[in-house]
mmCIF file of C-alpha atoms in Angstrom:
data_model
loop_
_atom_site.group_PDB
_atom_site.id
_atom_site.type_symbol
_atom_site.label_atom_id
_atom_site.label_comp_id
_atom_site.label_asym_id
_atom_site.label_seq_id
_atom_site.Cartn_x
_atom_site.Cartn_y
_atom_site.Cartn_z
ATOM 1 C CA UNK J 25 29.872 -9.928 -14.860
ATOM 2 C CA UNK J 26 27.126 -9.212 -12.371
ATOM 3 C CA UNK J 27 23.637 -9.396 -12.903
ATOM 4 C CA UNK J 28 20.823 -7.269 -12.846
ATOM 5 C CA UNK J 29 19.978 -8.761 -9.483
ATOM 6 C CA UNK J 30 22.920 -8.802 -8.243
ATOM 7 C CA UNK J 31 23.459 -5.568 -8.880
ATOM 8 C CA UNK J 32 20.486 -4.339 -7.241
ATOM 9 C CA UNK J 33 21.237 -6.464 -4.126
ATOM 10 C CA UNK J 34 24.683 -4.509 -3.480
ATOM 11 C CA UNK J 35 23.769 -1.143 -3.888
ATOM 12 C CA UNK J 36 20.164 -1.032 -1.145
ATOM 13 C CA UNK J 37 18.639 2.202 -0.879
ATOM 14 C CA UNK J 38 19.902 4.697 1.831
ATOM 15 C CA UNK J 39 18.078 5.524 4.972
ATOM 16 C CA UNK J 40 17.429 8.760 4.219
ATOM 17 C CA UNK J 41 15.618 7.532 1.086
ATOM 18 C CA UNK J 42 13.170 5.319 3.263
ATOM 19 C CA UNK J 43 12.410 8.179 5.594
ATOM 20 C CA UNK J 44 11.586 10.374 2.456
ATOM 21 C CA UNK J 45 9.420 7.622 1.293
ATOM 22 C CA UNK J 46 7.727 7.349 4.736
ATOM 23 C CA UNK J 47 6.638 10.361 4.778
ATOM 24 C CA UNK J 48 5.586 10.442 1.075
ATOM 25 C CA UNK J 49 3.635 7.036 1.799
ATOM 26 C CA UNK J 50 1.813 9.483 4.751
ATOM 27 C CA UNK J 51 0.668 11.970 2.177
ATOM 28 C CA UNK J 52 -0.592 10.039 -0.089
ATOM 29 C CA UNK J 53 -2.747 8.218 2.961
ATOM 30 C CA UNK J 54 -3.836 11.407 3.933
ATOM 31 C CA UNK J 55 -4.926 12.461 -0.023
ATOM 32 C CA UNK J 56 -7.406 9.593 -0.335
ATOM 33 C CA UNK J 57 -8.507 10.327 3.323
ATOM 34 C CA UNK J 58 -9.825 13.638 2.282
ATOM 35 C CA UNK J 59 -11.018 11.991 -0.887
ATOM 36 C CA UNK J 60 -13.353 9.768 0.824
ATOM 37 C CA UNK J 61 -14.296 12.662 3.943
ATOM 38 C CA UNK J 62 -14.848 15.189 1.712
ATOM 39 C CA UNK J 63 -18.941 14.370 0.850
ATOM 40 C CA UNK J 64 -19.431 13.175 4.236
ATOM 41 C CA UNK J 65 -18.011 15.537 6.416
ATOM 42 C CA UNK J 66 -18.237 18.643 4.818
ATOM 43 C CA UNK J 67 -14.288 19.081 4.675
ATOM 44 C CA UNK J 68 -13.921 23.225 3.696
ATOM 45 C CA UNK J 69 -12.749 23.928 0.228
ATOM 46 C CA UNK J 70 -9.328 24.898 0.922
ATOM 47 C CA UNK J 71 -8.460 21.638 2.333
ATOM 48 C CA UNK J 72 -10.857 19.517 0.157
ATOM 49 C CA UNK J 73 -8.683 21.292 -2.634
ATOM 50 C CA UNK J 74 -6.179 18.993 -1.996
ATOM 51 C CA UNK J 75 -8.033 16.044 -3.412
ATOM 52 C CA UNK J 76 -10.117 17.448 -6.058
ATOM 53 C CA UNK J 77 -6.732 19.503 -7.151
ATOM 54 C CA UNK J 78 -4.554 16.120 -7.225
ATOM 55 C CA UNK J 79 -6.705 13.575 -7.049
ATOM 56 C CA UNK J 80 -6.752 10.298 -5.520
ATOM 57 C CA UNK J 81 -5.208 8.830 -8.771
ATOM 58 C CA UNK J 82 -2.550 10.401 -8.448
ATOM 59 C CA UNK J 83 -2.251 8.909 -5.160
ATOM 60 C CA UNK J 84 -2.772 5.637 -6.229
ATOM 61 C CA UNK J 85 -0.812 5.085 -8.623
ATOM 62 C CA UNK J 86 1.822 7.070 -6.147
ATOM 63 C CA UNK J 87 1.323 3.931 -3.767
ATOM 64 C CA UNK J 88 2.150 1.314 -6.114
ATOM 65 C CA UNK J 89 5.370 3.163 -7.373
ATOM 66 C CA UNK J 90 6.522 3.283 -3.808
ATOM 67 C CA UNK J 91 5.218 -0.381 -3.595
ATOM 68 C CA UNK J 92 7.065 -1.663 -6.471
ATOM 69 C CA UNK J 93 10.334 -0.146 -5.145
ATOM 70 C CA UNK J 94 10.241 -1.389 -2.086
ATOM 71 C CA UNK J 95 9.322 -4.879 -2.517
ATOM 72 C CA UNK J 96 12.464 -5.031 -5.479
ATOM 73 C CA UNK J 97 14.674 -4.124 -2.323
ATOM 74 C CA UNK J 98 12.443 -6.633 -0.237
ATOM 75 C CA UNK J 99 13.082 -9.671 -2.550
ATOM 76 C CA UNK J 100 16.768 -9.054 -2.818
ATOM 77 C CA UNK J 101 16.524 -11.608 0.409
ATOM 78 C CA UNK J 102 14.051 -14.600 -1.154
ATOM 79 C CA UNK J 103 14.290 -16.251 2.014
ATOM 80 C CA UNK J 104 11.211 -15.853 4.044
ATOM 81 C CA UNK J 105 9.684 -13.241 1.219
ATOM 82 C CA UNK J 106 6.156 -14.225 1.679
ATOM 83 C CA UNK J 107 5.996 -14.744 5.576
ATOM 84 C CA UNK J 108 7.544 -10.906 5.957
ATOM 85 C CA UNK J 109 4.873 -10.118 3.351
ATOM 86 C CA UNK J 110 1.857 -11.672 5.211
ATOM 87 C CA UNK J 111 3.647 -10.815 8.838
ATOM 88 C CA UNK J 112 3.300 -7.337 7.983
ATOM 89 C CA UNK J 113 0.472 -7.092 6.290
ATOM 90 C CA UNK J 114 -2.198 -9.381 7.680
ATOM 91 C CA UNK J 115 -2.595 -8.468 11.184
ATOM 92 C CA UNK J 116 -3.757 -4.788 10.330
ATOM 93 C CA UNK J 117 -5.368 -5.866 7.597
ATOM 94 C CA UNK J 118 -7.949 -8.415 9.392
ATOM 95 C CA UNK J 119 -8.268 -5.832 11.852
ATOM 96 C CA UNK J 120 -9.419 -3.859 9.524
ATOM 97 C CA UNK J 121 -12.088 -5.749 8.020
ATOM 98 C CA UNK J 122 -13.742 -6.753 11.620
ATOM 99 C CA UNK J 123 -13.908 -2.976 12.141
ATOM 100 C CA UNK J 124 -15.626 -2.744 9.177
ATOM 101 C CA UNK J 125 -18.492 -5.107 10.205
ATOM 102 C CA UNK J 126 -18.601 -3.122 13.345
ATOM 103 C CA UNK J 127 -21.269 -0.563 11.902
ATOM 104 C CA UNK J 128 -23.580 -3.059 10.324
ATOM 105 C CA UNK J 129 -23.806 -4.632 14.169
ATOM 106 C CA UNK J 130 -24.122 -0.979 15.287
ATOM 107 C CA UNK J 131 -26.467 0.963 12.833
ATOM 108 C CA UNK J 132 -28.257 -2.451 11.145
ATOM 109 C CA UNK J 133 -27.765 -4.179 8.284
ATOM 110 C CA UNK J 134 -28.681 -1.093 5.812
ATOM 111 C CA UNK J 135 -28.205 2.660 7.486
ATOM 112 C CA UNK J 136 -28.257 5.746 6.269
ATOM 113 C CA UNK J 137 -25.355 8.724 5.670
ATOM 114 C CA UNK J 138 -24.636 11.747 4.924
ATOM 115 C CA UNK J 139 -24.524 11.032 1.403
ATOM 116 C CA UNK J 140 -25.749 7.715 0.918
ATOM 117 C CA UNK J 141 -27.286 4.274 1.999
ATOM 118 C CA UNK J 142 -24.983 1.426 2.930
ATOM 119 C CA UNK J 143 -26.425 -2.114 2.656
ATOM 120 C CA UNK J 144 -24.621 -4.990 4.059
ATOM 121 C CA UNK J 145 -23.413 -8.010 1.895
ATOM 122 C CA UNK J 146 -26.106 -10.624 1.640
ATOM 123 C CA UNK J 147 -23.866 -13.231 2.580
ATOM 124 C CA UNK J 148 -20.868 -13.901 4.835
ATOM 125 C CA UNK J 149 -18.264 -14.182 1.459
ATOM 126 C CA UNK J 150 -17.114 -11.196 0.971
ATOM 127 C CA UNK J 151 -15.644 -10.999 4.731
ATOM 128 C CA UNK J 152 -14.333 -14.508 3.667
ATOM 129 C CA UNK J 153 -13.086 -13.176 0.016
ATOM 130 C CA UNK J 154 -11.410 -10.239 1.734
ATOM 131 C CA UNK J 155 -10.079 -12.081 4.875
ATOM 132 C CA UNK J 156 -8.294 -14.450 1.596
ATOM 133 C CA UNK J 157 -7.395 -11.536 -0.430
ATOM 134 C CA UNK J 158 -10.341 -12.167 -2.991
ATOM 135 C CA UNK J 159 -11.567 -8.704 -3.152
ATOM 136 C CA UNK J 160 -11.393 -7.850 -7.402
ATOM 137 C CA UNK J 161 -10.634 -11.459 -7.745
ATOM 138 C CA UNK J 162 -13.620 -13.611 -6.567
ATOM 139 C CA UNK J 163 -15.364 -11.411 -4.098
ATOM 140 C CA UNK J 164 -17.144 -7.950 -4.133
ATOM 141 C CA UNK J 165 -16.193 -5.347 -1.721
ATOM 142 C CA UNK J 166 -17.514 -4.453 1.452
ATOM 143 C CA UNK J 167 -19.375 -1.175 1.934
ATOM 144 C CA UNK J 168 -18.234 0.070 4.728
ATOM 145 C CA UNK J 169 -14.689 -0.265 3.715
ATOM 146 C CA UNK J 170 -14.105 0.165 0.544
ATOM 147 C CA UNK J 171 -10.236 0.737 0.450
ATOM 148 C CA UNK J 172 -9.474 -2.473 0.547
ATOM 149 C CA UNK J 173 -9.597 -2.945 -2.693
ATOM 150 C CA UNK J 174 -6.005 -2.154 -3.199
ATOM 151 C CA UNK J 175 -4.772 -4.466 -0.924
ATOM 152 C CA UNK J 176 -5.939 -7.672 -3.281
ATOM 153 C CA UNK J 177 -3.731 -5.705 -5.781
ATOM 154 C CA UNK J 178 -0.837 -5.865 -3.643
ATOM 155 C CA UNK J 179 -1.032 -9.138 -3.120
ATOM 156 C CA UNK J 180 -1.409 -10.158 -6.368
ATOM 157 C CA UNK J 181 1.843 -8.457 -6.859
ATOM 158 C CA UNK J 182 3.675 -9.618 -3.829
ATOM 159 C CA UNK J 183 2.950 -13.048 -5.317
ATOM 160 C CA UNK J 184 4.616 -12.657 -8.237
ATOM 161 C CA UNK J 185 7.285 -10.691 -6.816
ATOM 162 C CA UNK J 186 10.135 -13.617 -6.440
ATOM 163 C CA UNK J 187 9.160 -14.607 -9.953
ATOM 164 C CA UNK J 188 9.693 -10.631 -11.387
ATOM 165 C CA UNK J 189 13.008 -10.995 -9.248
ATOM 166 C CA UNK J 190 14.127 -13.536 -11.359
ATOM 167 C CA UNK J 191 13.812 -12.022 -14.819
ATOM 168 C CA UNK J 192 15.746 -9.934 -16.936
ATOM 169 C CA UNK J 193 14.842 -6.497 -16.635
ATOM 170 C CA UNK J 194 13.970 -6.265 -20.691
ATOM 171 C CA UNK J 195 11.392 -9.251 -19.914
ATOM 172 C CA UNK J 196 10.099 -7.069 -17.053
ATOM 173 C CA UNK J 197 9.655 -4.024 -19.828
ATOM 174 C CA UNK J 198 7.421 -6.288 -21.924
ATOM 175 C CA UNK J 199 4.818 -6.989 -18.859
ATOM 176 C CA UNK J 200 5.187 -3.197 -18.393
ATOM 177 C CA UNK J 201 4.391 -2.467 -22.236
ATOM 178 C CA UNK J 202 1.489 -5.153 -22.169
ATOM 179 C CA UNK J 203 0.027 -3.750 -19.194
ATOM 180 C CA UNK J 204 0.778 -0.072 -20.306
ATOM 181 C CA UNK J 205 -1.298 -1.146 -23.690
ATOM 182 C CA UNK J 206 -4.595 -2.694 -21.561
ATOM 183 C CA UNK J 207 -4.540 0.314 -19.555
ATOM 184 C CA UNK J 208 -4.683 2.811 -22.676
ATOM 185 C CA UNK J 209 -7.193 0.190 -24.066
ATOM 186 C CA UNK J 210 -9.732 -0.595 -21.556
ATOM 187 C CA UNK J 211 -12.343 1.115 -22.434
ATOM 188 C CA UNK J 212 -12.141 -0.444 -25.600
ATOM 189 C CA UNK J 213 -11.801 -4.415 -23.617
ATOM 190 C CA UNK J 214 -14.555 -3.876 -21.631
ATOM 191 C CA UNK J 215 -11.797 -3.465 -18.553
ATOM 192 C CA UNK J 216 -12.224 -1.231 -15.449
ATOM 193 C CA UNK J 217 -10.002 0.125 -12.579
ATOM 194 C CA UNK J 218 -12.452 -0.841 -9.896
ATOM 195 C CA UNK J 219 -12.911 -2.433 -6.658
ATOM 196 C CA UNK J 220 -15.693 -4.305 -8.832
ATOM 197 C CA UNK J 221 -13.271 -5.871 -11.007
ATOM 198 C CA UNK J 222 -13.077 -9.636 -11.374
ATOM 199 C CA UNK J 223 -10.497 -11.905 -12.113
ATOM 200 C CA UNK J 224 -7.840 -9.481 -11.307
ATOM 201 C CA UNK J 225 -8.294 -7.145 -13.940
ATOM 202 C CA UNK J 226 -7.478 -4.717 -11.783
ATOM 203 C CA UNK J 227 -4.036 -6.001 -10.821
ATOM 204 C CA UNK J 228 -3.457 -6.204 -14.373
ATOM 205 C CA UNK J 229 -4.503 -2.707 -15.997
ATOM 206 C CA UNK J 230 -2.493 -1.072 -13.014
ATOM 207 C CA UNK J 231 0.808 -3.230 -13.451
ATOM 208 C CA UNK J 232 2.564 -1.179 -15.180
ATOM 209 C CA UNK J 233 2.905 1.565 -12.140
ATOM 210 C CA UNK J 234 4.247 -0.802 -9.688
ATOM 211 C CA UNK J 235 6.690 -2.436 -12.052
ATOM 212 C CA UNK J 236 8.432 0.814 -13.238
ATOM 213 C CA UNK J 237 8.945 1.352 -9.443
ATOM 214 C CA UNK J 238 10.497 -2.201 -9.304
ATOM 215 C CA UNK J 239 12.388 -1.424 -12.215
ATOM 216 C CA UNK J 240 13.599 1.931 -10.678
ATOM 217 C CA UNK J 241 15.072 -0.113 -7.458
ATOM 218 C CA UNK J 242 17.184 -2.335 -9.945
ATOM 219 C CA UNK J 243 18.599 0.145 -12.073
ATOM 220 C CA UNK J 244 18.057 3.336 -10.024
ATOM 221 C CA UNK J 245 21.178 4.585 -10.894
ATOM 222 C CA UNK J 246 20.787 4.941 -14.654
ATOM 223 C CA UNK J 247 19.854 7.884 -16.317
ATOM 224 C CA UNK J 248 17.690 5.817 -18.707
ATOM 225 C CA UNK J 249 15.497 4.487 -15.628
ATOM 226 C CA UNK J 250 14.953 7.866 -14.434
ATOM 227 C CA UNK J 251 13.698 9.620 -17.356
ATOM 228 C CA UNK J 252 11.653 6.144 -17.930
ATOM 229 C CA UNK J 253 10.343 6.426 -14.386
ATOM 230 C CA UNK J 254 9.361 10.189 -14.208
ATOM 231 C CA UNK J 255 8.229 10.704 -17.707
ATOM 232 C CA UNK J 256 6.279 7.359 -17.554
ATOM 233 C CA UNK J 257 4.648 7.985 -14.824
ATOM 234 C CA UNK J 258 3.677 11.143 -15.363
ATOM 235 C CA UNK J 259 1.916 10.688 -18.890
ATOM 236 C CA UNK J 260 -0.216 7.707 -18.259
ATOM 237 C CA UNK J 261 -1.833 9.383 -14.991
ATOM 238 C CA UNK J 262 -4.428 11.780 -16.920
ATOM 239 C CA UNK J 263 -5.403 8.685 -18.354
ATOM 240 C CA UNK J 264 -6.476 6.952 -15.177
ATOM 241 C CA UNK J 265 -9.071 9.239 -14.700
ATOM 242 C CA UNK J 266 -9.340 11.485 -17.542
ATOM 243 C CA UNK J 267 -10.855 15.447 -16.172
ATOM 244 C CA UNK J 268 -9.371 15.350 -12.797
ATOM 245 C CA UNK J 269 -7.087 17.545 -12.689
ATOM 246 C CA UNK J 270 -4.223 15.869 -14.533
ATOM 247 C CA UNK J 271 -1.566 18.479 -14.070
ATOM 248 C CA UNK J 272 -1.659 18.933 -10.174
ATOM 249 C CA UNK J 273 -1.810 15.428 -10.306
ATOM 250 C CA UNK J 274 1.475 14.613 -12.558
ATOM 251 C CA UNK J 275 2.818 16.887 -10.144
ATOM 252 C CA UNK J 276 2.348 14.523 -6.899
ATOM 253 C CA UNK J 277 3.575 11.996 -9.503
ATOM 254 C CA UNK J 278 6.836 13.496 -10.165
ATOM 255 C CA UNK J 279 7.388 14.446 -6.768
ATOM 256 C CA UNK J 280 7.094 10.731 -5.821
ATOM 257 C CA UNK J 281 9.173 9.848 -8.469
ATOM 258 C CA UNK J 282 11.885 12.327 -7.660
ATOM 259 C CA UNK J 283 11.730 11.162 -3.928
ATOM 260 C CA UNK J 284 12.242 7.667 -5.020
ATOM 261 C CA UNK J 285 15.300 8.338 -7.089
ATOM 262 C CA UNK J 286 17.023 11.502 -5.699
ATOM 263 C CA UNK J 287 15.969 11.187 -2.315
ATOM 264 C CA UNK J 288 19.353 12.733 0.246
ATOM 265 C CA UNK J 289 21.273 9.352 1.352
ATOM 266 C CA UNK J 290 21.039 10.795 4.827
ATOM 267 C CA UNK J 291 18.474 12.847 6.851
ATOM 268 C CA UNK J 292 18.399 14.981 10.152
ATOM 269 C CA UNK J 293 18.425 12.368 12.918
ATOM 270 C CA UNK J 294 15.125 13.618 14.378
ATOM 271 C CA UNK J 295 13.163 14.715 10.948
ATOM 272 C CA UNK J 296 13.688 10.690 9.921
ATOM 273 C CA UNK J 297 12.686 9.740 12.886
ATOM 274 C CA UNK J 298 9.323 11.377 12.094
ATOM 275 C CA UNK J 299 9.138 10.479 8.675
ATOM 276 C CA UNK J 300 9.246 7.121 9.886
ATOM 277 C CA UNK J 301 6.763 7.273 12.375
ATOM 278 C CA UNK J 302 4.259 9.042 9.827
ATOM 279 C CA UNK J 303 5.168 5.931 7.313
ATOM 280 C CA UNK J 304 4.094 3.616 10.022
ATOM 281 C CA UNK J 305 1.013 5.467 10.856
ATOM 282 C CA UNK J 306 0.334 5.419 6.741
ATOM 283 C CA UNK J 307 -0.859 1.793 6.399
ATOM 284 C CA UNK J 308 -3.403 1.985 9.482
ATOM 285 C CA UNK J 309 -4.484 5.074 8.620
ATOM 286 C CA UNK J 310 -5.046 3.656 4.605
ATOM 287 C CA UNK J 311 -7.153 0.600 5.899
ATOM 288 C CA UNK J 312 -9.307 2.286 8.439
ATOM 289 C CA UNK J 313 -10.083 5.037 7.788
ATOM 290 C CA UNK J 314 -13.187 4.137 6.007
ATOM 291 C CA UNK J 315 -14.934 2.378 8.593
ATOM 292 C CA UNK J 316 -13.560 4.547 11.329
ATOM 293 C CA UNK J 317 -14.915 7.639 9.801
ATOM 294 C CA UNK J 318 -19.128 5.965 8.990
ATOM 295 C CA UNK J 319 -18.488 5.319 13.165
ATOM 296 C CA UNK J 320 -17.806 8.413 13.853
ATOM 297 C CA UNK J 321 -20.314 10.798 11.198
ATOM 298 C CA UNK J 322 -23.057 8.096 11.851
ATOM 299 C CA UNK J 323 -23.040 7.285 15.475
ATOM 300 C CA UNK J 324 -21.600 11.126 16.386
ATOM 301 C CA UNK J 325 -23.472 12.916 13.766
ATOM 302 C CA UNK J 326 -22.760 16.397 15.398
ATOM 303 C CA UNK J 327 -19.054 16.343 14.685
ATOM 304 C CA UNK J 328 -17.346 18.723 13.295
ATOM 305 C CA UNK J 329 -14.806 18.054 10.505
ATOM 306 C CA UNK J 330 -11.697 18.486 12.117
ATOM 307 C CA UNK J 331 -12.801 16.456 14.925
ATOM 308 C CA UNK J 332 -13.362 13.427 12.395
ATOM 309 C CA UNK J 333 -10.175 13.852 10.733
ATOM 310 C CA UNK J 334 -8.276 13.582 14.135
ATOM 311 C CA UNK J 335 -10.506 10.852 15.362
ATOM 312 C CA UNK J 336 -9.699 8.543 12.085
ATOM 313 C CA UNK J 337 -6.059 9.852 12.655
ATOM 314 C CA UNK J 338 -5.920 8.955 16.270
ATOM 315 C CA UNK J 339 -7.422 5.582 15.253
ATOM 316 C CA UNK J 340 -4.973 4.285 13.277
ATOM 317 C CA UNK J 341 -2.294 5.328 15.629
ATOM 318 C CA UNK J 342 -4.179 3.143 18.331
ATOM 319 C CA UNK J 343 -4.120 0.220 15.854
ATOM 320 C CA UNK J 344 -0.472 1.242 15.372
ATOM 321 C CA UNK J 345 0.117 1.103 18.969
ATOM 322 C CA UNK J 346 -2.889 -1.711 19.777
ATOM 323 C CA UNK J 347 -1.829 -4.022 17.112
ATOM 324 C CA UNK J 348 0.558 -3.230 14.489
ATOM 325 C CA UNK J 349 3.998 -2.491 17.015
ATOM 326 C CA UNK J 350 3.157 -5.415 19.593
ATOM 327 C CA UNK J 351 2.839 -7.990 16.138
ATOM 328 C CA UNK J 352 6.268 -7.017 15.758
ATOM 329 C CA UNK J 353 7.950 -7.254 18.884
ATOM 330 C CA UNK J 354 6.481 -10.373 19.165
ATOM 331 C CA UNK J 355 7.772 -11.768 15.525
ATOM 332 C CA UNK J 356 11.302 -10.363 16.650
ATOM 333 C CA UNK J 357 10.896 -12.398 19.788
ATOM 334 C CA UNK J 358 9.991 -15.097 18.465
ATOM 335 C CA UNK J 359 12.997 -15.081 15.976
ATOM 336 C CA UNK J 360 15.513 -14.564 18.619
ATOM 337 C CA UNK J 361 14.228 -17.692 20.033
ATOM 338 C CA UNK J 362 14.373 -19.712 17.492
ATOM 339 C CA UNK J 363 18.036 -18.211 16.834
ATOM 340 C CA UNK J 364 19.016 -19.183 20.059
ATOM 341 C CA UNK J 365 17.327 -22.868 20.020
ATOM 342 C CA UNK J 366 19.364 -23.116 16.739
ATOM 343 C CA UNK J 367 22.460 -22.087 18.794
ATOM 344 C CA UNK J 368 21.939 -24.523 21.307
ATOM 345 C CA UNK J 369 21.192 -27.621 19.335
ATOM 346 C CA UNK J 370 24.569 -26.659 16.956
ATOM 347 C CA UNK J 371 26.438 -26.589 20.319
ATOM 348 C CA UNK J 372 25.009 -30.196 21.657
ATOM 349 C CA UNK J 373 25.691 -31.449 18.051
ATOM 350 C CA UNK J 374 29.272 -30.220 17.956
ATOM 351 C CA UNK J 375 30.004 -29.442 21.344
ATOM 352 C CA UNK J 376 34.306 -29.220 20.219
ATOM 353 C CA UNK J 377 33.160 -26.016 19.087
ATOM 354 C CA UNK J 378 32.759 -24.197 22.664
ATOM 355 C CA UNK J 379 35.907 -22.201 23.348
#
């Protein structure tokens, strides 16, 4: 009899599914852009309505869905789980937090926006904290990019990832139901979703999202999952931030869900080659945008809004471009390298076996 595992590892998700979810992960990038531009750009209200009708909750917790998923399909192959982790996350990620020092050298140390005063960290540490993932943990966040706090989250999780792999799916329910029970309860435990959380408290009240998308990769196929999946979901969002709009909200939420678990098995040629694209451009565009956008309304304070949006956009596709693709080709080189040194010291070991 197979195992849970097991199962999961023979039955990966199609490529039309990861095109879907691209372009999904783009969206939701794009939701908590307008989130943060809205006050300091003066975003009109049509478009702004697309955060203050959803809300960048619903976003959120739309991330960490997609996140769960994927890394269940990621840790299928244990081998090499964390370096792929930190390979793709870590040069974009540093880049990131340089950029986001880059206004304090600019403006000074404390400068003035459209909506508020940033003040620089009094010391170095929470570059360090962040540079080590310690943002939420053992480090406060950094003004001028204050995204980041998610990404301390994710790493939290992508620790514990091979660990989750390993464990009965009914095990995996209880952490769900634990952390499902100190997010209901937080207010009552002194607890906060925040990027001032300590200890990880953070990681911990917001659980629950990313394992029912890790649970949804294993048993994907089951009708029990999916009602799980979609009707989970979708009820504990108004309580993330209760008044915001719950029911637009639930919507992205089951529209995330739905693309995770109904998602065609194949797409046009051309629309998935988009889709991907956009996914790429997602994780740039999530880490950056922040700083990119005080460098643009502070130094260039006669921009229009549009003109911000596309520079931030245009940004992250030049960290795409600048960093992000070259990492990679250089990691696959790399790895063809050391493929072919392995070939050639199998060959001097056993040279009987050249035809």
């Amino acid at each position: 009899m197979k195992t849970e595992t097991q199962a999961a590892a023979e039955n990966p998700g199609s490529d039309g599914q990861w095109a879907v979810l691209a372009a999904v992960r783009f969206l939701l990038a794009f939701i908590i852009l307008i989130d943060h531009a809205g006050p300091w750009v003066g975003i009109p209200g049509w478009l702004y309505a697309l955060e203050t009708r959803v809300g960048h909750p619903a976003a959120m917790i739309g991330f960490f869905l997609i996140s769960g998923y994927s890394i269940c399909h990621s840790v299928q192959r244990p081998e090499g789980f964390y370096r792929r982790r930190l390979t793709r996350l870590y040069p974009l990620y540093i880049t990131s937090i340089v950029i986001a020092a880059i206004p304090f050298l600019l403006f000074g140390f404390a400068f003035e926006t459209r909506s508020s005063i940033i003040h620089a960290p009094r010391t170095v540490w929470p570059f360090i904290g962040h540079a080590l993932f310690l943002q939420g943990v053992a480090s406060d966040w950094i003004m001028t990019n204050t995204a980041l706090w998610s990404l301390s989250v994710e790493v939290i999780y992508y620790l514990f990832a091979p660990l989750f792999h390993r464990q009965k799916s009914h095990v995996l329910l209880i952490f769900t139901a634990a952390s499902t029970a100190a997010y209901l309860g937080r207010n009552a435990l002194g607890l906060k979703i925040s990027p001032h959380g300590v200890y990880g408290e953070t990681a911990a009240l917001l659980l629950w999202c990313w394992l029912l998308g890790f649970l949804a990769y294993r048993h994907r196929q089951e009708r029990w999952m999916q009602i799980l999946l979609i009707v989970g979901a979708t009820a504990l969002l108004p309580l993330y931030q209760p008044g915001s709009n719950p029911e637009f909200g639930a919507g992205l939420i089951c529209a995330v869900c739905f693309a995770i678990l109904f998602s065609p098995p194949a797409l046009n040629a051309r629309f998935a080659k988009v889709a991907l694209y956009l996914g790429d451009v997602s994780y740039p565009l999530y880490v950056s945008h922040f700083p990119l956008m005080l460098l643009l309304t502070v130094g260039l304070p006669w921009l229009p809004w549009w003109s911000v949006l596309a520079g931030i956009i245009a940004g992250a596709v030049l960290l795409l471009h600048g960093v992000d693709y070259p990492y990679r080709r250089y990691q696959k080189a790399k790895a063809v390298h050391a493929a072919n040194r392995r070939a050639r010291e199998h060959l001097a070991v056993h040279p009987s076996n050249i035809s």
